[in-house]
CSV table of C-alpha atoms in Angstrom, one decimal:
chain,number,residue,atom,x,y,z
A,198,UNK,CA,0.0,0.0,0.0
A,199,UNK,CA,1.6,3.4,-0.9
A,200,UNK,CA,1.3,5.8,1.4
A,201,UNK,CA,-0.3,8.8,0.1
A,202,UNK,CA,0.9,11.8,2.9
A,203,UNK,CA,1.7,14.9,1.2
A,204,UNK,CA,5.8,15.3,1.9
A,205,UNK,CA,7.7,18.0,0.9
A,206,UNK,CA,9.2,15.9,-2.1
A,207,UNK,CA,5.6,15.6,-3.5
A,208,UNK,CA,5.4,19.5,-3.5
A,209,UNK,CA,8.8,20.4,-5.4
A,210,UNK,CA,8.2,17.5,-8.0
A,211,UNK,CA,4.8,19.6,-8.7
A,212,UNK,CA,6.1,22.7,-8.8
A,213,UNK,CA,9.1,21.4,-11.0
A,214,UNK,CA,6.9,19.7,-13.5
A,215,UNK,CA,4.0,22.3,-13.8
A,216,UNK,CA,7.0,25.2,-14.0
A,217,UNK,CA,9.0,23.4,-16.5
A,218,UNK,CA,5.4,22.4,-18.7
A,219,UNK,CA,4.3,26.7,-19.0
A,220,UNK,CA,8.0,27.7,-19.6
A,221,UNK,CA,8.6,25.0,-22.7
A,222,UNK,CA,4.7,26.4,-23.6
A,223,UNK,CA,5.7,30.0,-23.5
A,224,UNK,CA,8.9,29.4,-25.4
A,225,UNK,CA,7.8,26.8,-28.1
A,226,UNK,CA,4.5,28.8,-28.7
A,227,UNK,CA,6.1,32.0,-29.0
A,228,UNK,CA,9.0,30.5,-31.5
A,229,UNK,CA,5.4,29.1,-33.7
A,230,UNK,CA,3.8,32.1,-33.7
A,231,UNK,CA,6.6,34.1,-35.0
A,232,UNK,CA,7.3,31.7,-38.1
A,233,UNK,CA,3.4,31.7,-38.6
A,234,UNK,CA,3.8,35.8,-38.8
A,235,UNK,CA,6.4,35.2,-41.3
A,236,UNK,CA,4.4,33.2,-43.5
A,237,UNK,CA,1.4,34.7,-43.6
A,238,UNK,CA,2.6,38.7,-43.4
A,239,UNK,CA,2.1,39.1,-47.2
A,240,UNK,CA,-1.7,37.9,-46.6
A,241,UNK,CA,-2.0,40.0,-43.4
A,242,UNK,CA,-1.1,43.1,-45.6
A,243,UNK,CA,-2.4,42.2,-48.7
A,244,UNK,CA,-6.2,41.5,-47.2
A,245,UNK,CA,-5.5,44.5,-45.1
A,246,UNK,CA,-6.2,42.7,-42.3
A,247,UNK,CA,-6.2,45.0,-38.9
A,248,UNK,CA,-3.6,44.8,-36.4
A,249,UNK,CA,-6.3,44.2,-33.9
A,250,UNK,CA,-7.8,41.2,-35.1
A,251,UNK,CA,-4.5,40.0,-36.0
A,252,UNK,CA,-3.4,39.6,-32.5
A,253,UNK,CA,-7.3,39.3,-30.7
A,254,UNK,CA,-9.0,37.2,-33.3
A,255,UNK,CA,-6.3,35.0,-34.5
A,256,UNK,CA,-3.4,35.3,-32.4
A,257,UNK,CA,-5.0,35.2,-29.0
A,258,UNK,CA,-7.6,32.3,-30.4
A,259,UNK,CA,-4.4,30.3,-32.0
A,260,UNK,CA,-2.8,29.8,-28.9
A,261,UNK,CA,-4.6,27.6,-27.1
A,262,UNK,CA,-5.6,25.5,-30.1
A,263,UNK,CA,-1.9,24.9,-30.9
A,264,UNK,CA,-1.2,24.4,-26.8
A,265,UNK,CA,-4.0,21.4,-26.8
A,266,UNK,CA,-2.4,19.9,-30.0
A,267,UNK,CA,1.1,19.9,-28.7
A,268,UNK,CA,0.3,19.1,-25.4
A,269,UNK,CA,1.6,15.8,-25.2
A,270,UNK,CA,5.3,16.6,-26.5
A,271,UNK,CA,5.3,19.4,-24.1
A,272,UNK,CA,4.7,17.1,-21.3
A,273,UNK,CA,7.2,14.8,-22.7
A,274,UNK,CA,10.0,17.1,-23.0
A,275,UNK,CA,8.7,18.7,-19.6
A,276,UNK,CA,9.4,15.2,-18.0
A,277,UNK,CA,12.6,14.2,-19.7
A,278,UNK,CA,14.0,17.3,-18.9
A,279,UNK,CA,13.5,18.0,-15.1
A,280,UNK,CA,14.1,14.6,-14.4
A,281,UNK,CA,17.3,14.2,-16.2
A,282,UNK,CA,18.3,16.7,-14.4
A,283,UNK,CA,17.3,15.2,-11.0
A,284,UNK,CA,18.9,12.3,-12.3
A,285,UNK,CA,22.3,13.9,-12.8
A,286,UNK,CA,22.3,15.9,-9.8
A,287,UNK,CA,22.0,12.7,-7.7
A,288,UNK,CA,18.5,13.9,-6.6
A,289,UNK,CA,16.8,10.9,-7.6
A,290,UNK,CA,19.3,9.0,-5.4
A,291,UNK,CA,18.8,10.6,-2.7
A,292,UNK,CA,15.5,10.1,-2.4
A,293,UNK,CA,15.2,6.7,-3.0
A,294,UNK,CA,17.8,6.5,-0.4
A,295,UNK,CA,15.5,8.5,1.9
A,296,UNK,CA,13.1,5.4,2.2
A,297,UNK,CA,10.7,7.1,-1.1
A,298,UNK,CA,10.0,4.3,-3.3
A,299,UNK,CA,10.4,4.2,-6.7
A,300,UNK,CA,6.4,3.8,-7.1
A,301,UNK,CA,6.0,6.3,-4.1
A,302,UNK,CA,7.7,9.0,-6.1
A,303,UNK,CA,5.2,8.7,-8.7
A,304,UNK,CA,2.6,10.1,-7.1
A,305,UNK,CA,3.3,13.5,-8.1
A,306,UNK,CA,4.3,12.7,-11.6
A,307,UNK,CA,0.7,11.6,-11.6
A,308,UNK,CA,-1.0,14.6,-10.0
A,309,UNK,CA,0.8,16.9,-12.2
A,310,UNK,CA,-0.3,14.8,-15.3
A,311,UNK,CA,-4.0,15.3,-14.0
A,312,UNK,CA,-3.9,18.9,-13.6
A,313,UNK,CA,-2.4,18.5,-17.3
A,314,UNK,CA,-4.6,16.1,-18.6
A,315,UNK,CA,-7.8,18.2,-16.8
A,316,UNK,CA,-6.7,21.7,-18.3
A,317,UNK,CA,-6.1,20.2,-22.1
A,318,UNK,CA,-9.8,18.3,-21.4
A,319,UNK,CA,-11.5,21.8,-20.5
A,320,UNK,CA,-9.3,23.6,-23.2
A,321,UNK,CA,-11.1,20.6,-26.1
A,322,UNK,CA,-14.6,21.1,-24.5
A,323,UNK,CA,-14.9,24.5,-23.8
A,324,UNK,CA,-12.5,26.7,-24.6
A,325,UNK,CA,-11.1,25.4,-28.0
A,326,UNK,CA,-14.3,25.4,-30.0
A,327,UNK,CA,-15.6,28.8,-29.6
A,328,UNK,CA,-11.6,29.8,-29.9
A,329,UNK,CA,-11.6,28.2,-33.7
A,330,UNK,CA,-14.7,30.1,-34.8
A,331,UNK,CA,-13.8,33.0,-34.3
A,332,UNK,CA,-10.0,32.0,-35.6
A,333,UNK,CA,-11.8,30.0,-38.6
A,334,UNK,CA,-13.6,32.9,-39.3
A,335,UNK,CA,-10.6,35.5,-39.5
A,336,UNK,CA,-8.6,32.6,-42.0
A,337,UNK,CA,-11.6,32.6,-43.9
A,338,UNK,CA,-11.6,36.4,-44.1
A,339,UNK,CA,-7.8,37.4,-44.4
A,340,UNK,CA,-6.1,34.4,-45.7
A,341,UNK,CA,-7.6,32.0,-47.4
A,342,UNK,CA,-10.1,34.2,-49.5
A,343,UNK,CA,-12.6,33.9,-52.7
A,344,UNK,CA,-12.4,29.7,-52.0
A,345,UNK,CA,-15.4,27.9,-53.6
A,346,UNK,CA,-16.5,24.9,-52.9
A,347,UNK,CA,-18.5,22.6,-54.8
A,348,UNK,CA,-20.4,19.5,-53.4
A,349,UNK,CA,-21.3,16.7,-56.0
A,350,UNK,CA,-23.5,13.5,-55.3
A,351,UNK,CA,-25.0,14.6,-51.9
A,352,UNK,CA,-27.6,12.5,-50.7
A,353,UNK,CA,-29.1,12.5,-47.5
A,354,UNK,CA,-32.0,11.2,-45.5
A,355,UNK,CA,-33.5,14.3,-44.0
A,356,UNK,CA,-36.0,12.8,-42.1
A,357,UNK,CA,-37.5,9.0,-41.8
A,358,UNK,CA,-38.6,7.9,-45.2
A,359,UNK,CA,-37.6,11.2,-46.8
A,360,UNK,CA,-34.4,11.6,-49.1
A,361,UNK,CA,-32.8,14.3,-50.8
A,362,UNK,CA,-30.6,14.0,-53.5
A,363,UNK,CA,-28.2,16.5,-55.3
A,364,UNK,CA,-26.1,16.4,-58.7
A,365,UNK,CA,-24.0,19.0,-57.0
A,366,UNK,CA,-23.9,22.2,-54.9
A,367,UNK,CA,-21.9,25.5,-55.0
A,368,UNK,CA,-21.3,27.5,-52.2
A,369,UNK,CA,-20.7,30.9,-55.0
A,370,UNK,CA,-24.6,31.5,-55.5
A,371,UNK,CA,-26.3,28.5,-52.8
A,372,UNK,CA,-27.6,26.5,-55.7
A,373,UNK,CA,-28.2,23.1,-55.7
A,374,UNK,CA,-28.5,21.5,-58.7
A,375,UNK,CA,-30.3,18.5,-60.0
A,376,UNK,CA,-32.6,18.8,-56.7
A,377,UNK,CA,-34.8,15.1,-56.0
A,378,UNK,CA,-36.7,15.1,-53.0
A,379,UNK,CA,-37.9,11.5,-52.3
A,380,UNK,CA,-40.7,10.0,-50.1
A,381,UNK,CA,-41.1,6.8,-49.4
A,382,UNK,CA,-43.3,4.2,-47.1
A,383,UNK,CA,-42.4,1.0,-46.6
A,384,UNK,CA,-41.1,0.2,-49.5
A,385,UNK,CA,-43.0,2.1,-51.4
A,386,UNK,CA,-42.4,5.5,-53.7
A,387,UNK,CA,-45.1,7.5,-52.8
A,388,UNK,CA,-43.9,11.4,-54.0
A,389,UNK,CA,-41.0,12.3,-56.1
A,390,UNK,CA,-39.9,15.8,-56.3
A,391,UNK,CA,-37.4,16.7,-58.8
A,392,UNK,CA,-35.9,20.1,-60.0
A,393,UNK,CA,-33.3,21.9,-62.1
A,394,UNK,CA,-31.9,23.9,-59.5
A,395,UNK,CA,-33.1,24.5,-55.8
A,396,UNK,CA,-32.0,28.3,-54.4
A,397,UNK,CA,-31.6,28.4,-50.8
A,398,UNK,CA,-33.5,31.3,-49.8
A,399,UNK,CA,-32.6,32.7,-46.3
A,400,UNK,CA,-35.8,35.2,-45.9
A,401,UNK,CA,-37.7,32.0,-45.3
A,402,UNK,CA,-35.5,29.6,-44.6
A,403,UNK,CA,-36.3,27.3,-47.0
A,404,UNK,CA,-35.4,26.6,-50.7
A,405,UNK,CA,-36.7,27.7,-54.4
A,406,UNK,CA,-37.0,25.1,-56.4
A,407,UNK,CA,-36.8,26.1,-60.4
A,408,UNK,CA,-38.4,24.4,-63.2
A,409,UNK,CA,-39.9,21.7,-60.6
A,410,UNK,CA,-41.9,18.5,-61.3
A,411,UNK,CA,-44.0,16.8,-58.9
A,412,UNK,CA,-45.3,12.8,-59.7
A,413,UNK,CA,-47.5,11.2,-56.5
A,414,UNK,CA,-47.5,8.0,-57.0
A,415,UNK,CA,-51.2,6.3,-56.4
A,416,UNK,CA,-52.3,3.1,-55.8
A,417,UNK,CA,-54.1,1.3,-58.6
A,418,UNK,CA,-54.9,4.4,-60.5
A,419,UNK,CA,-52.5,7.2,-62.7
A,420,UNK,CA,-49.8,8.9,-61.3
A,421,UNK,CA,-50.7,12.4,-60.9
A,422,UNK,CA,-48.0,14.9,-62.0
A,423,UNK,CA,-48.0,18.6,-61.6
A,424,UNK,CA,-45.3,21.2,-62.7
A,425,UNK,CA,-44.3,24.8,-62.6
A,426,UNK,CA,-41.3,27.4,-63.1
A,427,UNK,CA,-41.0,28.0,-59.2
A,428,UNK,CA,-42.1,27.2,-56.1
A,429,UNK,CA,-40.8,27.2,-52.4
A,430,UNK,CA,-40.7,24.9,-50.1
A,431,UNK,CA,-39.3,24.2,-46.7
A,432,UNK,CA,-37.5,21.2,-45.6
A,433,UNK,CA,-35.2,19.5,-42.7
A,434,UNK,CA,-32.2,20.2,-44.6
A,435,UNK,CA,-30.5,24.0,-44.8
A,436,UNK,CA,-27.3,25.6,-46.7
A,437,UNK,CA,-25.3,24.6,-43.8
A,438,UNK,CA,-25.8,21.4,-43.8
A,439,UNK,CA,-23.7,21.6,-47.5
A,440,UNK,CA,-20.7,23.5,-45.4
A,441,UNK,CA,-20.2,20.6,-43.2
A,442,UNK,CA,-16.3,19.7,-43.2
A,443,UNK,CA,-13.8,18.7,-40.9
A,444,UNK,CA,-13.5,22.4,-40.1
A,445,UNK,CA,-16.9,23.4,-39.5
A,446,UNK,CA,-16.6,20.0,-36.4
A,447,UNK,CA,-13.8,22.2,-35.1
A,448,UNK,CA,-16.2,25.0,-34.3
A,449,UNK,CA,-18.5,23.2,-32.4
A,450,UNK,CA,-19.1,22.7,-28.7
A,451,UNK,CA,-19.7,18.7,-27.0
A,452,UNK,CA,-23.6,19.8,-27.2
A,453,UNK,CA,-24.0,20.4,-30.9
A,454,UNK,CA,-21.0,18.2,-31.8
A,455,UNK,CA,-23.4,15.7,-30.6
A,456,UNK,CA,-26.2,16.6,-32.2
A,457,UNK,CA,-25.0,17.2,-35.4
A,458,UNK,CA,-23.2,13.0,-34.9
A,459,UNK,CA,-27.1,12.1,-34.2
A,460,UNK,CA,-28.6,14.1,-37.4
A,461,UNK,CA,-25.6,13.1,-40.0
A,462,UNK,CA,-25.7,9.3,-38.9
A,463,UNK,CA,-29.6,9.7,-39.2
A,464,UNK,CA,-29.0,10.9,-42.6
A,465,UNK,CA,-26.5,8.5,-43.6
A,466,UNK,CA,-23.9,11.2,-44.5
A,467,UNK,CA,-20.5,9.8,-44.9
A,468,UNK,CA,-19.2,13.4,-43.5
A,469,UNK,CA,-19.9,12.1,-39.8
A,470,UNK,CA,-16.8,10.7,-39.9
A,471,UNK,CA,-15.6,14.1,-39.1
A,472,UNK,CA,-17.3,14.8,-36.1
A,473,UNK,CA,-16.8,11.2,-35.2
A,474,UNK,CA,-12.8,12.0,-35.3
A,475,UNK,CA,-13.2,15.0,-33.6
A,476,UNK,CA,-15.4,13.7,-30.7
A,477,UNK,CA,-12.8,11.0,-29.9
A,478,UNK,CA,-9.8,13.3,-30.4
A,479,UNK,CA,-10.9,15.8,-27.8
A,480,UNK,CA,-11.2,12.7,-25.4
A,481,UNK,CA,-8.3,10.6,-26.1
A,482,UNK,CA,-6.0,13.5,-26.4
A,483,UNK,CA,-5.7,14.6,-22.7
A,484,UNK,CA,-5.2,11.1,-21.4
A,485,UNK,CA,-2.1,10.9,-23.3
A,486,UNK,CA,-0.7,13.2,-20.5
A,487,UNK,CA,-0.4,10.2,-17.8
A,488,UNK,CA,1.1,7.7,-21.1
A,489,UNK,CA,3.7,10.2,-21.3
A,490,UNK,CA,4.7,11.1,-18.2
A,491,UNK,CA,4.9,7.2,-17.0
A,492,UNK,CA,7.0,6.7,-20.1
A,493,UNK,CA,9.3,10.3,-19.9
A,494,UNK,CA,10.1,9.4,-15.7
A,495,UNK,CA,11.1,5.3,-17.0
A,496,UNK,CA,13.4,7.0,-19.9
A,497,UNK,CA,15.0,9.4,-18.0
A,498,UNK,CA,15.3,8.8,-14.2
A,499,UNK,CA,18.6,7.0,-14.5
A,500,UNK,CA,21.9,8.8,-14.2
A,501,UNK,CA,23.5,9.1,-17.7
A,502,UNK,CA,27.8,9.7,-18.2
A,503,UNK,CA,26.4,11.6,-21.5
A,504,UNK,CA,24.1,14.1,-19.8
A,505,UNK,CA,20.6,15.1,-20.5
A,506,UNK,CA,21.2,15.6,-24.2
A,507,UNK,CA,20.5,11.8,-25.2
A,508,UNK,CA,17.3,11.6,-22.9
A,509,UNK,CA,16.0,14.7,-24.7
A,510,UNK,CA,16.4,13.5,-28.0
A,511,UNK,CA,14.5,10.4,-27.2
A,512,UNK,CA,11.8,12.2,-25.6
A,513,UNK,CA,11.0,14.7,-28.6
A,514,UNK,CA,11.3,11.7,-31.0
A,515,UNK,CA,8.7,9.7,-29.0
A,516,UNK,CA,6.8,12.3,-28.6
A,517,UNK,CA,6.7,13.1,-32.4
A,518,UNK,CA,5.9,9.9,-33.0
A,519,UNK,CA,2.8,9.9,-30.9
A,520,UNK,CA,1.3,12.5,-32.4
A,521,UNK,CA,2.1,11.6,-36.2
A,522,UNK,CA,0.4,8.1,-35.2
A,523,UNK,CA,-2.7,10.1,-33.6
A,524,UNK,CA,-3.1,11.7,-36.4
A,525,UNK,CA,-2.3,8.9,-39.1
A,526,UNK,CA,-4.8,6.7,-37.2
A,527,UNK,CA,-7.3,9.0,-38.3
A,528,UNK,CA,-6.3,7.2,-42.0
A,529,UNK,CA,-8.2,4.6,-40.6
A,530,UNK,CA,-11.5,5.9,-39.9
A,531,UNK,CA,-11.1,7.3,-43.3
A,532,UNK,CA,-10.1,4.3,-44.8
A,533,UNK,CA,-13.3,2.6,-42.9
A,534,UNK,CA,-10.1,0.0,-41.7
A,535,UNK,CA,-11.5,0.9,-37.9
A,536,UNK,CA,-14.2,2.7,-36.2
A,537,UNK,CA,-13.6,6.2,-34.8
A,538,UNK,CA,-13.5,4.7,-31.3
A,539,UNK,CA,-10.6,2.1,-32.1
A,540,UNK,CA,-8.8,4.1,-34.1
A,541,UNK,CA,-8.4,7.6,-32.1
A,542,UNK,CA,-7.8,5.3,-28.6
A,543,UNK,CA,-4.8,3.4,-30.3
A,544,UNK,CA,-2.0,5.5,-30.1
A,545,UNK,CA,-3.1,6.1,-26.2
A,546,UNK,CA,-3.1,1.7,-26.6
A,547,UNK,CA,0.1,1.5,-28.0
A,548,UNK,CA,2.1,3.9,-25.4
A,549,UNK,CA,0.4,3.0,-23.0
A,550,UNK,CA,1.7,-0.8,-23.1
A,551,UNK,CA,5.6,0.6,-24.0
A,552,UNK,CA,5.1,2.4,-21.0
A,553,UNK,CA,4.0,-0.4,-18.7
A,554,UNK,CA,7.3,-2.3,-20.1
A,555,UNK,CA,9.6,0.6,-19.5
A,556,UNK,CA,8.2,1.4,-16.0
A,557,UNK,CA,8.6,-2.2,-15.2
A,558,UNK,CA,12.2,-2.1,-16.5
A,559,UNK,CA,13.1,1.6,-14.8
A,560,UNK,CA,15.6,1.1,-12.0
A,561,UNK,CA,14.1,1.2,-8.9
């Protein structure tokens, strides 16, 4: 049974790793920031974009996105490094010589991790999507202008037995084209809608459908048809559902993030994927902070002849590598090779297993 008094060890580990975690922030985020105002200064100037949103809409909104993305090499480095250093000052020793065990002195490795793991958590839920609209928006605005987009082949189930379907869409003028709206019972066609071009109309919220033809399908007697130039109509579906991309998931919050999962899965819309991705990368990320720290303390806590130099190395390498899998791994939820939940948790699998193995390894 470990023995979980608070000792004066416990509070210098903490203020050593939390200390070491916000200096390595400040530094790497202000070395990012400055190569990302190199790149993009033509832009900035060229867009005219103020000096006030630069810094308070994009700026001041980037940071903390970047800090939650980058969290776990920051803790990784932040762990090699302090305890290297404990290591080849002959702290370590000591306080394994002072009756701590090797498990005991863990316990503040882990606290720190969870304040770590807590603060990237409230950052992913909270903090980070309201942050990237209003970042989104400015990128939109001042550097990555006059983009259209054009969706082809949409088709969607917009309610139960109701489907839409769509040639393509552009986001210049809002116009779908090649509109079909579908009703069906059973098994059953019962109303086709079809039309040249539907118009999303935002005075009504609803579409106008152009050069329209309308065939209900009766039992045992004639189809009856019906056509015109125009007509408007109002249905579960809007213009934003045809903005929906792995940016517009960044925007939202764990509320509408969830509903938006519930409608697109509803609808059948291969685009859930994206929300899917996000969903689990928001949880899976922060947990990474105890992988890392378990693995950074088994790497480093030995006394090396060649310094800290060598432990650091290997830390930023592992911890490149973690993140290049998290984000491969999404190629498999792409791919369909795995399910969003499997494929987002198995970097945090992976690392979490070489850790076990080099914690049971560590000298003790």
């Amino acid at each position: 049974m470990i023995d979980l008094t608070p000792k004066k060890i416990d509070a210098y580990i903490v203020k050593k790793f939390i200390t070491t975690f916000f200096v390595a922030l400040v530094l790497i985020i202000g070395i990012v920031i400055i190569f990302d105002i190199s790149e993009k200064i033509e832009k900035f100037v060229k867009n005219e974009a103020p000096l006030y949103d630069i810094i308070f809409k994009y700026y001041l909104n980037f940071i903390p996105y970047f800090m939650n993305m980058f969290s776990p090499l920051f803790v990784f480095i932040t762990v090699i490094f302090f305890t290297s250093k404990l290591a080849a000052n002959s702290e370590i020793i000591a306080i394994l010589s002072g009756g701590v065990s090797f498990h005991r002195m863990m316990v503040p490795y882990i606290f720190s991790a969870a304040l770590i793991a807590a603060l990237s958590l409230c950052l992913s839920l909270f903090v980070i999507p309201h942050a990237n609209e209003t970042r989104l928006e400015f990128e939109g605005k001042y550097v990555k202008q006059n983009r259209v987009i054009t969706g082809r082949d949409v088709h969607y189930q917009i309610a139960p037995g109701e489907f839409v379907f769509v040639e393509s869409f552009s986001t210049w003028n809002n116009t779908a084209y090649k509109f079909t709206l579908e009703s069906v019972e059973g098994n059953q066609l019962k109303r086709k809608i079809s039309a040249e071009t539907a118009v999303w109309d935002s005075t009504f919220g609803g579409w106008t459908l152009k050069k329209y033809f309308i065939r209900d399908y009766m039992d045992g007697v004639e189809d009856r048809v019906t056509s015109g130039a125009k007509m408007d109509t109002v249905i579960n579906l809007t213009v934003s559902d045809f903005y929906m991309n792995k940016k517009t998931v960044e925007r939202l919050d764990r509320k509408h993030l969830a509903q938006l999962i519930e409608t697109q899965k509803m609808r059948g819309d291969a685009n859930v994927m994206y929300a899917l991705i996000e969903k689990h990368t928001r949880l899976a990320l922060p947990f990474s902070a105890f992988i890392l720290t378990i693995m950074g303390v088994a790497l480093s806590s030995k006394k090396k002849r060649g310094g800290i130099g060598w432990n650091l190395g290997i830390g930023i390498g592992l911890a490149f590598t973690y993140i290049l899998f998290l984000r491969f791994s999404q190629m498999f939820v792409y791919t369909g090779a795995l399910p969003p939940g499997i494929a987002l948790w198995l970097p945090n699998i992976v690392f979490a297993i070489i850790a076990a193995f080099l914690y049971k390894i560590a000298p003790k």
